[in-house]
XYZ file of C-alpha atoms in Angstrom:
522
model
C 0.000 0.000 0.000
C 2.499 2.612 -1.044
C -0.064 5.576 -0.163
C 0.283 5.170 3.393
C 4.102 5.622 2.962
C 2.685 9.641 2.716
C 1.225 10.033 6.331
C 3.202 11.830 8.586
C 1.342 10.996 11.840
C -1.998 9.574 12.170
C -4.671 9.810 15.777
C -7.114 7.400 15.531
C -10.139 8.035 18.358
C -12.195 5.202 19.336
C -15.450 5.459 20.459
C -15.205 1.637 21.460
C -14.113 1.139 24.822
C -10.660 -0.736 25.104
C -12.212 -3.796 27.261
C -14.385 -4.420 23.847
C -11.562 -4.949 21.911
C -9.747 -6.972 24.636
C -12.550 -9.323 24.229
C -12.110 -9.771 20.686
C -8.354 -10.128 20.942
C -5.277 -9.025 22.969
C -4.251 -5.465 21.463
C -0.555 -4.790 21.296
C 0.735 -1.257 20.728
C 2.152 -1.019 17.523
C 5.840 -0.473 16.907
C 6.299 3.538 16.843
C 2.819 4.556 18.897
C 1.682 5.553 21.605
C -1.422 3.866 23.394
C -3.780 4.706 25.967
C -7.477 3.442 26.561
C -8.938 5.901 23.863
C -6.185 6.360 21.101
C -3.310 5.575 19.460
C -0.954 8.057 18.392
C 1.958 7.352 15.783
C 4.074 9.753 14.850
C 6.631 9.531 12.127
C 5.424 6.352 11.263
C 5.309 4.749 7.639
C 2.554 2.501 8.080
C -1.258 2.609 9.134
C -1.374 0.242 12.476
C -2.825 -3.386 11.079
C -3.299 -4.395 14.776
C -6.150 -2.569 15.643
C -9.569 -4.241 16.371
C -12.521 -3.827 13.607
C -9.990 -3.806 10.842
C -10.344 -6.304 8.651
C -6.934 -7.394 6.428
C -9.169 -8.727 3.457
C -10.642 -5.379 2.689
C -7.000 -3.467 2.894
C -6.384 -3.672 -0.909
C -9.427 -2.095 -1.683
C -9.977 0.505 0.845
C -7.316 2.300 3.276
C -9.961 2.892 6.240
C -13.088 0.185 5.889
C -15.420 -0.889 8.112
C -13.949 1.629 11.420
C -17.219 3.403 10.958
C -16.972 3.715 14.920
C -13.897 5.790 14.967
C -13.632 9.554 15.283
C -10.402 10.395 12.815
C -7.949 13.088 12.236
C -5.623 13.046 9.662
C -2.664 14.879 8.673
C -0.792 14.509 5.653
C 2.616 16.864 6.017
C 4.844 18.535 3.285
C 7.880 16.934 3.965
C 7.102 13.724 2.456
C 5.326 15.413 -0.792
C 1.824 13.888 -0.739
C 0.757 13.456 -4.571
C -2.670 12.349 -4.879
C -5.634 11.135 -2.593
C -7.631 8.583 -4.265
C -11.277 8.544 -4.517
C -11.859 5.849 -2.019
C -9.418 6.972 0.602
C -11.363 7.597 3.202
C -14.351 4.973 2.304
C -15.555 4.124 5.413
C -15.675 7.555 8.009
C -18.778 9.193 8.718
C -16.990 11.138 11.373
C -14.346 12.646 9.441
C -14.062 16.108 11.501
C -10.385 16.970 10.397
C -8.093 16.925 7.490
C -4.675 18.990 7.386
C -3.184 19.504 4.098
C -0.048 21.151 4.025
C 2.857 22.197 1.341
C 2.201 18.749 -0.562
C 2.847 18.487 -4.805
C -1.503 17.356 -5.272
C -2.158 15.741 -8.704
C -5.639 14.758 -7.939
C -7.588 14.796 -4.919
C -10.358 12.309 -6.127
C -10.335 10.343 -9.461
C -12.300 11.467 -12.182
C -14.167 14.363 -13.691
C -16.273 14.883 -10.061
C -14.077 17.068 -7.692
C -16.059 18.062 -4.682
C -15.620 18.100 -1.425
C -19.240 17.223 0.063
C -17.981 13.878 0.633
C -20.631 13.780 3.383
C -22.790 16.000 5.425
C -20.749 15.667 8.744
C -17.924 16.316 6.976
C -18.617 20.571 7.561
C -15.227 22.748 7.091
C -14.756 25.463 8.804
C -11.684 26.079 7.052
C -10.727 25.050 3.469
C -7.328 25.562 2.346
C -6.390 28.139 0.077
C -3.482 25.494 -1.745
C -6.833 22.884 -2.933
C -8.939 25.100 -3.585
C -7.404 27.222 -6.591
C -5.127 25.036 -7.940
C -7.683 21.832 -7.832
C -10.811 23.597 -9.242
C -12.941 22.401 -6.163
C -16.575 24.529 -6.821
C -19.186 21.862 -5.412
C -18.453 22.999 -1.702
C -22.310 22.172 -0.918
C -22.961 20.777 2.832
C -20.053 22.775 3.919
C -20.253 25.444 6.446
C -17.348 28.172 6.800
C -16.697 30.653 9.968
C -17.212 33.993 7.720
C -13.884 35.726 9.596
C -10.925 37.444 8.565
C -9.586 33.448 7.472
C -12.397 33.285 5.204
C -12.775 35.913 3.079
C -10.038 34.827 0.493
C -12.992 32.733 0.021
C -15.914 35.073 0.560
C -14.002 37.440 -2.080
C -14.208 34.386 -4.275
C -17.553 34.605 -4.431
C -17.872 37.892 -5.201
C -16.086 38.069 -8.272
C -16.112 34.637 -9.922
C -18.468 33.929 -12.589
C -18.292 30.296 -11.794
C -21.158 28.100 -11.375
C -21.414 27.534 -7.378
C -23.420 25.915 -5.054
C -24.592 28.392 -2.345
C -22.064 28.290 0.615
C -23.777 29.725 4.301
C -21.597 31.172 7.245
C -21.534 28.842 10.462
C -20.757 31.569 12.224
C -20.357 34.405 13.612
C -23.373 35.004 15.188
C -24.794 37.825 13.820
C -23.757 36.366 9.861
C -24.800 32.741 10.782
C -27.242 31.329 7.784
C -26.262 34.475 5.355
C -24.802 33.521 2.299
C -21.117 33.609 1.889
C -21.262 36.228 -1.166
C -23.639 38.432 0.936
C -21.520 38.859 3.452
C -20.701 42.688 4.105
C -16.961 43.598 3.022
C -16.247 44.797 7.064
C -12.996 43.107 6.925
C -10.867 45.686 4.842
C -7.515 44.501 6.739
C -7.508 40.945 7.665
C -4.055 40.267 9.251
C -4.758 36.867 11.184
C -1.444 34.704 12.618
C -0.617 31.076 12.518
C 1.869 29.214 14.392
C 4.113 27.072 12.117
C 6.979 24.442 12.718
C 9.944 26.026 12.522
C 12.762 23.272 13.881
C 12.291 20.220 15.526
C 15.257 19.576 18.287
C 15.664 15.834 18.388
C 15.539 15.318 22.688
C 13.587 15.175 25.124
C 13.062 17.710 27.741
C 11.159 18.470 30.908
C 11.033 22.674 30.576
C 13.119 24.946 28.158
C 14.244 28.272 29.955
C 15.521 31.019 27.502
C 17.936 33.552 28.753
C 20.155 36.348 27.020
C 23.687 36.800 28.039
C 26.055 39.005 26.158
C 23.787 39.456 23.127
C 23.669 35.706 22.486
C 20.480 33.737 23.402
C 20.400 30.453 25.372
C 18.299 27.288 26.102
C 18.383 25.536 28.861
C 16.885 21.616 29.010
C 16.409 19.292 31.698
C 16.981 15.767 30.399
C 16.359 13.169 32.198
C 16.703 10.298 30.019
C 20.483 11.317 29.308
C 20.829 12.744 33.018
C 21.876 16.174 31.745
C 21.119 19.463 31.358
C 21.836 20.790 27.377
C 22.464 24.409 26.806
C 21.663 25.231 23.521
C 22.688 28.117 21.431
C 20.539 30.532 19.277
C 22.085 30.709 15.799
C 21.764 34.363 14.599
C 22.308 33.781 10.968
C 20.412 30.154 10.592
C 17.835 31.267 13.275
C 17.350 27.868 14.559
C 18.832 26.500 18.250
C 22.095 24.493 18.091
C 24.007 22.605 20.492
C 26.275 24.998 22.463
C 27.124 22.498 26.160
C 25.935 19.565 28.037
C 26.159 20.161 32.329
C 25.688 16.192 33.119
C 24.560 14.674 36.149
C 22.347 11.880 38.036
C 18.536 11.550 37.483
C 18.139 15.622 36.177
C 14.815 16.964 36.201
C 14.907 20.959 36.304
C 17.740 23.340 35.183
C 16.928 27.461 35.092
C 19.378 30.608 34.889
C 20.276 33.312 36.704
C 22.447 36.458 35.780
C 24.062 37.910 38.746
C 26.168 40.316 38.379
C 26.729 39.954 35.115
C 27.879 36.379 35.668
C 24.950 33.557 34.777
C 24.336 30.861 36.603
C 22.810 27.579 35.482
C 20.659 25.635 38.569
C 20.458 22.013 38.040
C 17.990 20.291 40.303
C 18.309 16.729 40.569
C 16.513 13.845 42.613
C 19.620 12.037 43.623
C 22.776 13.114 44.972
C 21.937 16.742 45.328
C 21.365 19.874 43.573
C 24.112 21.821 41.792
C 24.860 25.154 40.492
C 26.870 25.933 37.517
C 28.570 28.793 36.380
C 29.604 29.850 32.630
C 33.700 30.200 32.343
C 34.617 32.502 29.445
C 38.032 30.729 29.044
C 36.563 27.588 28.782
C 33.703 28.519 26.920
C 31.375 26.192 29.184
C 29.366 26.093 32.214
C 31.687 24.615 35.265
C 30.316 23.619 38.785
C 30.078 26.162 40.993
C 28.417 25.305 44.195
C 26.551 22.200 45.845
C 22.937 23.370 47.102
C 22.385 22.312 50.624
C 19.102 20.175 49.578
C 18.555 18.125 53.519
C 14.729 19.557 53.515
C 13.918 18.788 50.009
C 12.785 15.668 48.881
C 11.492 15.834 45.589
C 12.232 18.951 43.387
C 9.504 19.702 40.938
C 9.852 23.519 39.747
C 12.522 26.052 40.468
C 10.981 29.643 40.244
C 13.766 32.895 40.137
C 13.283 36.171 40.670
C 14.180 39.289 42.697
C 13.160 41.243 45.317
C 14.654 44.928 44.928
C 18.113 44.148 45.007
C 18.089 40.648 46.477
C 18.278 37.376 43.950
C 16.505 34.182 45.105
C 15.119 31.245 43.928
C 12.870 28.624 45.038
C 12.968 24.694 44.893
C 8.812 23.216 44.693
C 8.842 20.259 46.590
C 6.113 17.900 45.281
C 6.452 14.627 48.308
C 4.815 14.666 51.497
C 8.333 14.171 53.263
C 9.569 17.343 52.065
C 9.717 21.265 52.067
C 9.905 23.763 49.469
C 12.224 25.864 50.138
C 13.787 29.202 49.581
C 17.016 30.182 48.610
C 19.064 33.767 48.769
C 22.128 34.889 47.152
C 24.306 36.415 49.598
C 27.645 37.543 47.014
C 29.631 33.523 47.619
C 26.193 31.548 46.842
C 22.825 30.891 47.514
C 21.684 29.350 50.556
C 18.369 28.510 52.775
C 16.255 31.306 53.210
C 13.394 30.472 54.603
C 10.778 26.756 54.209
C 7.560 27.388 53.038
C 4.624 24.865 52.773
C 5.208 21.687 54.534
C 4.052 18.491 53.856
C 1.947 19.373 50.843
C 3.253 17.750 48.023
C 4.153 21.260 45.920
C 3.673 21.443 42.021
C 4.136 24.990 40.886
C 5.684 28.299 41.862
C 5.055 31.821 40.121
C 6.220 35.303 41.426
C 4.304 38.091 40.692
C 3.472 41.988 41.652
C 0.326 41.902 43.671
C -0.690 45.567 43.899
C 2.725 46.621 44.116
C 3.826 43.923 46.672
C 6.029 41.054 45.684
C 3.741 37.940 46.138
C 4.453 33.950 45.718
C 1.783 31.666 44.583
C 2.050 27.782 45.515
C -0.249 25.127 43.615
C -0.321 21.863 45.680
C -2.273 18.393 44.878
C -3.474 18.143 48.583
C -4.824 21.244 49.165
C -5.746 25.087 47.406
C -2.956 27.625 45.736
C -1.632 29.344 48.834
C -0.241 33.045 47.845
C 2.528 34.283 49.930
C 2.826 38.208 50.198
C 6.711 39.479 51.199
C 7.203 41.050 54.241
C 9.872 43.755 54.259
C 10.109 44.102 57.966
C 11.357 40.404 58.334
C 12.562 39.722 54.951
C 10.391 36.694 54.808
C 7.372 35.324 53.187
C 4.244 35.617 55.014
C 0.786 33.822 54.403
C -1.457 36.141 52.762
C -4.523 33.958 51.155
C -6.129 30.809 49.338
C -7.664 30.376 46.680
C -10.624 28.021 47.602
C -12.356 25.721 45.223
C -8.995 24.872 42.864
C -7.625 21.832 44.092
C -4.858 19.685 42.434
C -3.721 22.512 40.111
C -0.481 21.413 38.703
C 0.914 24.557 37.615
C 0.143 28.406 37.863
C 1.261 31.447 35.494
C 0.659 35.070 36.203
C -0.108 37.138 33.027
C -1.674 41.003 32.642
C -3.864 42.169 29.792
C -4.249 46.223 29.775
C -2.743 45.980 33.084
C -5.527 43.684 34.954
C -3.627 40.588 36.801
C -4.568 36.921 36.030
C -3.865 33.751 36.870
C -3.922 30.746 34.461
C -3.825 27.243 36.408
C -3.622 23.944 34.785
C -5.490 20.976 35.705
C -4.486 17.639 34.609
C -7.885 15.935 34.357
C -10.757 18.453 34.436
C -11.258 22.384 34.287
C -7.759 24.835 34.172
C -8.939 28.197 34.943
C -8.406 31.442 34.005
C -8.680 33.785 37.252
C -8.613 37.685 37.159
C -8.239 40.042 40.450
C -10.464 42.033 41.456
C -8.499 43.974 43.912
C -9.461 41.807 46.901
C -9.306 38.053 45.489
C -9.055 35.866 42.706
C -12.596 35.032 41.020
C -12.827 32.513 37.968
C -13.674 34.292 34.246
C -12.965 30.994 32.379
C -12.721 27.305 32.668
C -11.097 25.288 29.571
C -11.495 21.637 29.634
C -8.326 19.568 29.694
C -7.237 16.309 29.501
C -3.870 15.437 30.428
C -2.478 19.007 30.930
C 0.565 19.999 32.304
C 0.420 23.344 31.678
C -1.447 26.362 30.687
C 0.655 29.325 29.695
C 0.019 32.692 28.758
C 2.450 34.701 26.352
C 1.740 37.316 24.137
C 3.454 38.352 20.730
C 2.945 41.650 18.981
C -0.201 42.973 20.312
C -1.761 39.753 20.565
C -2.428 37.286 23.693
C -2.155 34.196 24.224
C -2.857 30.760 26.400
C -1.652 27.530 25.404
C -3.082 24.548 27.039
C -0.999 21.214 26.689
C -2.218 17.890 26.322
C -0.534 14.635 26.895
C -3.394 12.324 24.651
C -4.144 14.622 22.042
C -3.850 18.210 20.510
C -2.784 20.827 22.997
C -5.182 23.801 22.355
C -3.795 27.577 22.041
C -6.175 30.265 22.601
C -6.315 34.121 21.656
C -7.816 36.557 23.513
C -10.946 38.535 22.240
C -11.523 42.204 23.336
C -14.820 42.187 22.639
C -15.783 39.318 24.462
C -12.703 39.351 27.467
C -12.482 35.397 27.219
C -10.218 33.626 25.072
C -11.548 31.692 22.193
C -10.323 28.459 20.707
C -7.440 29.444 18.016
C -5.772 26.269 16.351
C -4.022 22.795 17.672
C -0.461 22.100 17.457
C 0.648 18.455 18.717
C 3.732 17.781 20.524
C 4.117 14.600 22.444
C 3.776 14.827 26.178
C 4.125 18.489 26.469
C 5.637 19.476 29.464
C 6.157 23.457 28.750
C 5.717 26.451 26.248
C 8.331 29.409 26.381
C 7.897 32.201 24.523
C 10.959 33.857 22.392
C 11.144 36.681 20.248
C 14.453 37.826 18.508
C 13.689 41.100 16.564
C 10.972 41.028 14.103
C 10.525 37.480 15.280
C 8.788 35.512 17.492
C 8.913 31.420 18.512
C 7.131 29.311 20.788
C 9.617 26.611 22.101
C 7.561 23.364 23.179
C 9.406 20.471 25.200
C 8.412 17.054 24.835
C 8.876 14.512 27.602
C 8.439 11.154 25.376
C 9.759 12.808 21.903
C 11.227 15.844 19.688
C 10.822 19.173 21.281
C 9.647 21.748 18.929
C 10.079 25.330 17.701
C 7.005 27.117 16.197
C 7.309 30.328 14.113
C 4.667 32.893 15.091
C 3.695 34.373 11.830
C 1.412 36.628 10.353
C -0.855 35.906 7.303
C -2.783 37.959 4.950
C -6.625 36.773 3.662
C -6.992 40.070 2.414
């Protein structure tokens, strides 16, 4: 079957429970994949998975996708490996179609024959059609189709307008006030449509718990926890290639965390670890490399989950999260030969998150825990310590928390891992929920903003993670696009001139870079 040799990656979602399928026969994760109870995820792979229940091997040299009428599908079919054609009965057999990606392939044909349409089926509604099939295909039966009438549509809706092509009628899904108009009929209100995408940019072949980006002496640096190699890489931003190379490799045992810190103009590399101590590492200009530095007295921390750094007027500190029940989280200061223990905060609560922020002008400390509500500190310059301040009831086993402002208002994105992350805003006296985004498997939910546009990106460890934009007029963030990376564990935000990247770590495969770009439908 050489057309399968042209799928990138492939999610198949089954509606079937797996104990069905057990019944029928014992299910082995194919070569490759990924498997939980509801999908199977293969990425980079050069085959459709034979093993999977419902599929029957007779029917394979007739029809790619026969008789899993029960599955919900997404496909993707990806330039790199110059898709050709897609044959009329390729996807025989899937009512639920809901998404097909198309990108920089060399199309032929997209169905054999003199009939080009794409009303394969009246489930199968677009919301977006791409640009690429549309003109240089000749597609014009687009009946059963319904298209968002936004700025993304109105290469489309412009079309209309001016062709003297024979058409079916095409109808706007939305917005709400142009739902059920006619596509043609739609008033010309979007004279500039300047939209953004986020596309792959470089693909860094490790794995990595977090990537912190730092700047020291004009050059820009990555640093990755990784735990499979017990190391922490520091990788180098490439001014003239614009893509992150390998600069040095800090090695150690069982490596989970590693952040920066410029003091003095000197930085610092902290590399947490969950055996044999914590270390810090400084960069030597002779040797061009980071060298140890100091051993961090670790004796009330157990198990190291986040390290948050900041400063406090003139004072540098940083803080270990301790996520076991036997341990502390604790607080370090910089006193001009190293950092050592501050002050212990939150016993005994099994720790998963830290974020610093300005809480009406007062440095403040946020804790999420799984045990109990986010517990905001509020810094006490009489004592030079942390002081309990507040809870945030109702948001238990939050895994992480970000701090974010939009026109100056403060917010709080948490993540859950199964069940609502929130949004929070503050109202000057507490934290009160404004959103809640479904999640499934998230590690994280992190705000960034590029240009004069915000963002939240929501990760997801079984399928798509979700990035949202913010809408003025509604003050809520709205669904934007999917990008997949396996087992996200962060997104960091760079930008580098007239440029701007999303980094996203993977803890089971590549980390990626994504290009933040802007794109004309005028």
């Amino acid at each position: 079957m050489s057309r399968v040799r042209h799928f990138i990656w492939i999610t198949l979602l089954f509606s079937c429970s797996v104990q069905v399928f057990q019944a029928k026969r014992i299910f082995k994760c194919p070569s490759g994949c990924t498997c939980t109870s509801d999908s199977i995820i293969c990425v980079g792979s050069s085959f459709i998975p034979r093993a999977v229940p419902i599929f029957k091997k007779k029917q394979t040299e007739r029809c790619l996708f026969c008789d899993r009428k029960t599955l919900l599908n997404l496909f993707s079919f990806n330039g790199s490996n110059s898709l050709s054609n897609i044959k009329e009965d390729a996807f025989s057999g899937l009512p639920h179609l809901e998404y097909l990606f198309i990108e920089g392939n060399k199309i032929d044909a997209i169905i054999a024959g003199t009939h080009r349409s794409t009303a394969w089926n009246k489930k199968f509604q677009l919301v977006c059609l791409l640009i690429e099939l549309f003109f240089v295909h000749n597609i014009r039966d687009l009946r059963g189709n319904l298209f968002q009438c936004d700025c993304e549509s109105k290469w489309l809706m412009l079309w209309l307008k001016r062709s003297n092509a024979t058409v079916s009628d095409v109808y706007c899904a939305g917005p709400a006030d142009l739902k059920g108009l006619l596509m043609k009929d739609v008033p010309d209100k979007h004279a500039k449509c300047i939209s953004t995408d986020f596309v792959s940019h470089q693909i860094i072949n490790t794995q990595s718990m977090s990537a912190d980006i730092f700047f020291y002496k004009e050059d820009i640096y990555a640093a990755l926890p990784v735990p499979d190699s017990d190391s922490c890489i520091i990788m180098e931003w490439d001014h003239i290639e614009t893509k992150f190379r390998p600069f040095d490799n800090i090695t150690g045992q069982s490596v989970i965390g590693c952040r920066s810190v410029l003091i003095n103009e000197q930085s610092f590399v902290i590399v947490t670890q969950l055996f044999n101590g914590s270390r810090i590492y400084k960069f030597n200009q002779e040797q061009n490399k980071f060298t140890k530095f100091q051993a961090v007295e670790m004796l009330n921390v157990s198990k190291p989950n986040d390290i948050e750094v900041f400063r406090i007027g003139d004072e540098q500190f940083f803080l270990i999260v301790d996520s076991s029940k036997a341990g502390v989280s604790t607080l370090f200061r910089w006193n001009d030969t190293g950092f050592f223990p501050h002050q212990f905060l939150h016993e005994w609560f099994r720790d998963t998150d830290a974020e610093f922020f300005d809480l009406d002008g007062k440095a403040a400390l946020i804790l999420t825990s799984r045990s109990q509500p986010p517990i905001i500190y509020q810094w006490n310059k009489g004592n030079q310590m942390f002081v309990l301040y507040d809870e945030i009831p109702n948001m238990d086993d939050m895994v992480s928390v970000k701090a974010f402002r939009i026109n100056n208002i403060l917010y709080l994105a948490m993540a859950c891992y199964i069940g609502d992350s929130k949004v929070l805003k503050w109202t000057g006296k507490n934290f009160v929920e404004v959103q809640g985004m479904p999640s499934r498997g998230a590690m994280v939910l992190q705000p960034f903003m590029f240009k004069d546009q915000h963002y939240l990106v929501l990760s997801s460890d079984y399928s798509f993670s979700q990035i949202y934009r913010w809408d003025k007029e509604k003050q809520l963030f709205i669904k934007f696009r999917e990008v997949y990376v396996q087992w996200p564990r962060s997104f960091t935000p760079l930008s580098t001139g007239q440029r701007d990247f999303l980094f996203a770590t993977s803890f089971k495969g590549k980390s990626k870079v994504f290009e933040h770009v802007s794109v004309d439908y005028s």
